[in-house]
Amino acid sequence: MAGKDYIDHTYVGYDAQLKLIVDAVEENTKPDGSWKHIPTENKTALKNAYDDYHPRHVAAESPTRSKIDVEERVEARKRTIPVVRNFCQRFFYDAPDIVTDAQLETMKLRPRDKTRTPRGKPQWRVAIEIEPSKTRTHTIRWHVAETKGKATPVDCNGWVLVYKALNDGERAPRDGSDMGHSQLVTHNPYVVEHKSDDEGKRIAYCGAFQSRNRGLMGDWGEVVVAVLS
């Protein structure tokens, strides 16, 4: 896994680097591009992070900036960095056969650590428990099915959560391969927000651990279904 300092620490540098990353993703996910492993929803989340941070950065750099402008930039950076880190780890660093070190460098990202020990497919399965929280959200508590441990296994960088809103009478998928809305989970518990259109629907969740060095997926855990209030 790349070191945590591969994201620029300065506000100006972060803004410029994030624009490079967004532009590279846009270019390489075109129909004739080579980055076909990035789902549309993750690409959109990355662009939304830039659209959240950039205007606040511009306002905070203005000679007429206010204290509120500066504070809003600080909060925007806090909000968006987890999105950027998760995206870079999953779709860049864990995809060495697709995204090259040269491409990382064009985005001002640190090349991969060549000394890492190769690891195979994760041998663990994630077990999910759902509890309702505030409107249109579910709180996910999870553990390693085989050990009951509540921390990410040492050979994994997290687990991939997928979910699907089910229509009336629709059966839940048998595993995560038939679901969408994928995102990397590293926190426990983890809160999932849904659209207002999904209120009252059953939401099917599933997950699989992901290896650190090659992004290999383990076996899917059991599908869990909960009603969204």
Coordinates of C-alpha atoms in Angstrom, one line a residue:
M1 CA 0.0 0.0 0.0
A2 CA 1.2 3.5 -0.8
G3 CA 2.3 5.7 2.1
K4 CA -0.3 8.1 3.4
D5 CA 1.7 11.1 2.2
Y6 CA 1.0 10.6 -1.5
I7 CA -1.7 13.3 -1.3
D8 CA -0.2 16.8 -1.4
H9 CA -0.4 18.4 2.1
T10 CA -0.7 22.0 0.9
Y11 CA -4.1 23.5 0.0
V12 CA -2.7 24.8 -3.4
G13 CA -1.0 21.6 -4.2
Y14 CA -4.0 19.5 -3.2
D15 CA -6.2 21.5 -5.5
A16 CA -3.8 21.1 -8.5
Q17 CA -3.2 17.4 -7.8
L18 CA -6.9 16.7 -7.5
K19 CA -7.5 18.4 -10.9
L20 CA -4.8 16.2 -12.4
I21 CA -6.4 13.1 -11.0
V22 CA -9.9 14.0 -12.2
D23 CA -8.6 14.9 -15.7
A24 CA -6.6 11.6 -15.9
V25 CA -9.6 9.6 -14.9
E26 CA -11.8 11.4 -17.4
E27 CA -9.4 10.8 -20.2
N28 CA -8.6 7.2 -19.5
T29 CA -12.2 6.1 -18.9
K30 CA -13.4 7.3 -22.4
P31 CA -14.7 4.5 -24.6
D32 CA -11.2 4.0 -26.1
G33 CA -9.4 4.4 -22.8
S34 CA -7.7 1.6 -20.9
W35 CA -9.1 2.2 -17.4
K36 CA -12.3 0.1 -17.7
H37 CA -12.1 -1.1 -14.1
I38 CA -13.5 2.2 -12.6
P39 CA -17.3 2.1 -12.1
T40 CA -19.3 5.2 -13.1
E41 CA -20.5 5.9 -9.6
N42 CA -16.9 6.0 -8.2
K43 CA -15.8 8.3 -11.1
T44 CA -18.7 10.6 -10.2
A45 CA -17.8 10.6 -6.5
L46 CA -14.3 11.7 -7.4
K47 CA -15.5 14.5 -9.6
N48 CA -17.9 15.6 -6.9
A49 CA -15.0 15.8 -4.4
Y50 CA -13.2 18.2 -6.8
D51 CA -16.4 20.2 -7.3
D52 CA -16.8 20.4 -3.5
Y53 CA -13.2 21.5 -2.8
H54 CA -12.1 23.7 -5.8
P55 CA -14.6 26.6 -5.5
R56 CA -13.9 26.8 -1.7
H57 CA -10.2 26.8 -2.4
V58 CA -10.6 29.6 -4.9
A59 CA -12.6 31.6 -2.4
A60 CA -10.0 31.1 0.3
E61 CA -7.2 32.2 -2.0
S62 CA -9.0 35.4 -3.0
P63 CA -7.6 38.7 -1.6
T64 CA -11.1 39.5 -0.4
R65 CA -11.5 36.2 1.4
S66 CA -13.3 36.0 4.7
K67 CA -12.7 33.9 7.8
I68 CA -15.7 31.8 6.7
D69 CA -14.1 31.2 3.3
V70 CA -10.9 29.9 4.9
E71 CA -12.9 27.6 7.4
E72 CA -15.0 26.2 4.6
R73 CA -11.9 25.2 2.6
V74 CA -10.5 23.4 5.7
E75 CA -13.8 21.5 6.1
A76 CA -14.0 20.7 2.3
R77 CA -10.5 19.2 2.4
K78 CA -11.4 17.1 5.4
R79 CA -14.5 15.8 3.6
T80 CA -12.8 15.1 0.3
I81 CA -9.5 13.5 1.3
P82 CA -11.0 10.2 2.3
V83 CA -12.8 10.0 -1.0
V84 CA -9.5 10.7 -2.9
R85 CA -7.5 8.3 -0.8
N86 CA -9.9 5.4 -1.2
F87 CA -10.2 6.1 -4.9
C88 CA -6.4 6.2 -5.5
Q89 CA -5.8 3.1 -3.4
R90 CA -8.5 1.0 -5.0
F91 CA -8.3 2.0 -8.6
F92 CA -4.6 3.1 -9.0
Y93 CA -2.4 1.4 -6.4
D94 CA -4.3 -1.9 -6.3
A95 CA -4.5 -2.1 -10.1
P96 CA -0.8 -2.4 -11.1
D97 CA -1.6 -4.2 -14.3
I98 CA -3.8 -1.3 -15.5
V99 CA -2.4 1.9 -14.0
T100 CA 1.3 2.3 -14.5
D101 CA 3.9 4.1 -12.2
A102 CA 4.4 6.6 -15.1
Q103 CA 0.7 7.4 -15.0
L104 CA 0.8 7.8 -11.2
E105 CA 3.7 10.3 -11.6
T106 CA 1.7 12.4 -14.1
M107 CA -0.9 12.8 -11.3
K108 CA 1.8 13.8 -8.8
L109 CA 1.2 10.4 -7.0
R110 CA 4.1 8.4 -5.5
P111 CA 5.1 5.3 -7.5
R112 CA 4.4 1.9 -5.9
D113 CA 6.7 0.4 -3.3
K114 CA 8.6 -2.3 -5.2
T115 CA 9.6 -4.1 -2.1
R116 CA 6.1 -5.3 -1.2
T117 CA 5.5 -9.0 -0.7
P118 CA 3.0 -10.4 -3.2
R119 CA -0.3 -11.6 -1.6
G120 CA -3.1 -13.6 -3.1
K121 CA -6.8 -13.6 -2.8
P122 CA -8.1 -12.8 0.7
Q123 CA -9.1 -15.9 2.6
W124 CA -11.6 -14.0 4.8
R125 CA -15.3 -13.2 4.3
V126 CA -17.0 -10.2 5.7
A127 CA -20.2 -10.5 7.8
I128 CA -22.6 -7.6 7.8
E129 CA -25.1 -6.4 10.4
I130 CA -27.5 -3.6 9.6
E131 CA -29.1 -1.2 12.0
P132 CA -31.3 1.8 11.2
S133 CA -30.1 5.3 12.1
K134 CA -31.5 8.6 10.9
T135 CA -33.7 9.1 7.9
R136 CA -32.5 7.4 4.7
T137 CA -29.4 5.9 6.2
H138 CA -28.3 2.4 7.4
T139 CA -25.5 1.9 9.8
I140 CA -23.4 -1.1 8.9
R141 CA -21.5 -3.0 11.6
W142 CA -19.2 -5.7 10.3
H143 CA -16.7 -8.4 11.4
V144 CA -14.6 -11.1 9.9
A145 CA -16.8 -14.1 9.6
E146 CA -14.1 -16.7 10.3
T147 CA -12.6 -14.9 13.4
K148 CA -15.3 -12.6 14.6
G149 CA -12.7 -9.8 14.6
K150 CA -13.9 -6.3 13.9
A151 CA -10.7 -5.0 12.3
T152 CA -9.6 -5.3 8.7
P153 CA -7.3 -8.4 8.2
V154 CA -3.6 -7.4 7.9
D155 CA -3.4 -8.5 4.2
C156 CA -6.4 -6.4 3.2
N157 CA -6.9 -2.7 2.6
G158 CA -10.6 -2.8 3.4
W159 CA -13.7 -4.5 2.0
V160 CA -15.8 -3.6 -1.0
L161 CA -19.4 -2.9 -0.1
V162 CA -22.1 -3.3 -2.8
Y163 CA -25.8 -2.8 -2.4
K164 CA -29.0 -2.6 -4.4
A165 CA -32.5 -1.1 -3.7
L166 CA -35.1 -3.8 -4.4
N167 CA -38.5 -3.1 -6.0
D168 CA -41.7 -4.7 -4.7
G169 CA -41.5 -8.5 -5.1
E170 CA -37.9 -8.4 -6.4
R171 CA -35.7 -11.1 -5.0
A172 CA -32.4 -10.2 -3.4
P173 CA -29.3 -11.1 -5.5
R174 CA -27.6 -14.3 -4.6
D175 CA -24.2 -12.5 -4.1
G176 CA -22.5 -9.2 -4.7
S177 CA -21.7 -9.7 -8.3
D178 CA -25.3 -8.6 -9.3
M179 CA -25.2 -5.3 -7.2
G180 CA -23.9 -1.8 -7.8
H181 CA -22.9 1.2 -5.7
S182 CA -19.5 -0.2 -4.8
Q183 CA -17.4 1.6 -2.3
L184 CA -14.4 0.7 -0.2
V185 CA -15.1 0.4 3.6
T186 CA -12.3 0.8 6.1
H187 CA -14.3 2.1 9.1
N188 CA -16.5 0.2 11.6
P189 CA -19.3 1.1 11.8
Y190 CA -20.0 2.6 8.4
V191 CA -23.0 4.7 7.5
V192 CA -24.6 4.4 4.1
E193 CA -26.8 7.2 2.8
H194 CA -29.6 6.6 0.3
K195 CA -31.8 8.6 -2.0
S196 CA -35.2 9.8 -1.0
D197 CA -36.7 7.6 -3.8
D198 CA -35.5 4.5 -1.9
E199 CA -37.4 5.2 1.3
G200 CA -39.6 2.2 2.2
K201 CA -37.7 -0.1 -0.1
R202 CA -35.7 -3.2 0.9
I203 CA -31.9 -2.6 0.5
A204 CA -29.7 -5.7 -0.2
Y205 CA -26.1 -5.4 1.0
C206 CA -23.1 -7.6 0.4
G207 CA -19.3 -7.3 0.7
A208 CA -15.9 -8.9 0.0
F209 CA -12.5 -8.2 1.4
Q210 CA -9.9 -6.7 -1.0
S211 CA -6.1 -7.6 -0.9
R212 CA -3.6 -4.8 -0.4
N213 CA -1.3 -5.1 -3.3
R214 CA -3.3 -6.3 -6.3
G215 CA -6.8 -5.5 -5.5
L216 CA -7.8 -9.2 -5.6
M217 CA -11.3 -9.8 -4.2
G218 CA -12.1 -12.5 -1.7
D219 CA -15.4 -14.5 -1.7
W220 CA -18.6 -12.6 -1.2
G221 CA -20.1 -12.7 2.3
E222 CA -23.8 -13.4 2.9
V223 CA -26.4 -11.0 1.5
V224 CA -28.2 -9.0 4.1
V225 CA -31.5 -7.2 3.5
A226 CA -32.9 -4.3 5.5
V227 CA -35.9 -1.9 5.0
L228 CA -34.9 1.7 4.6
S229 CA -37.0 4.0 6.7

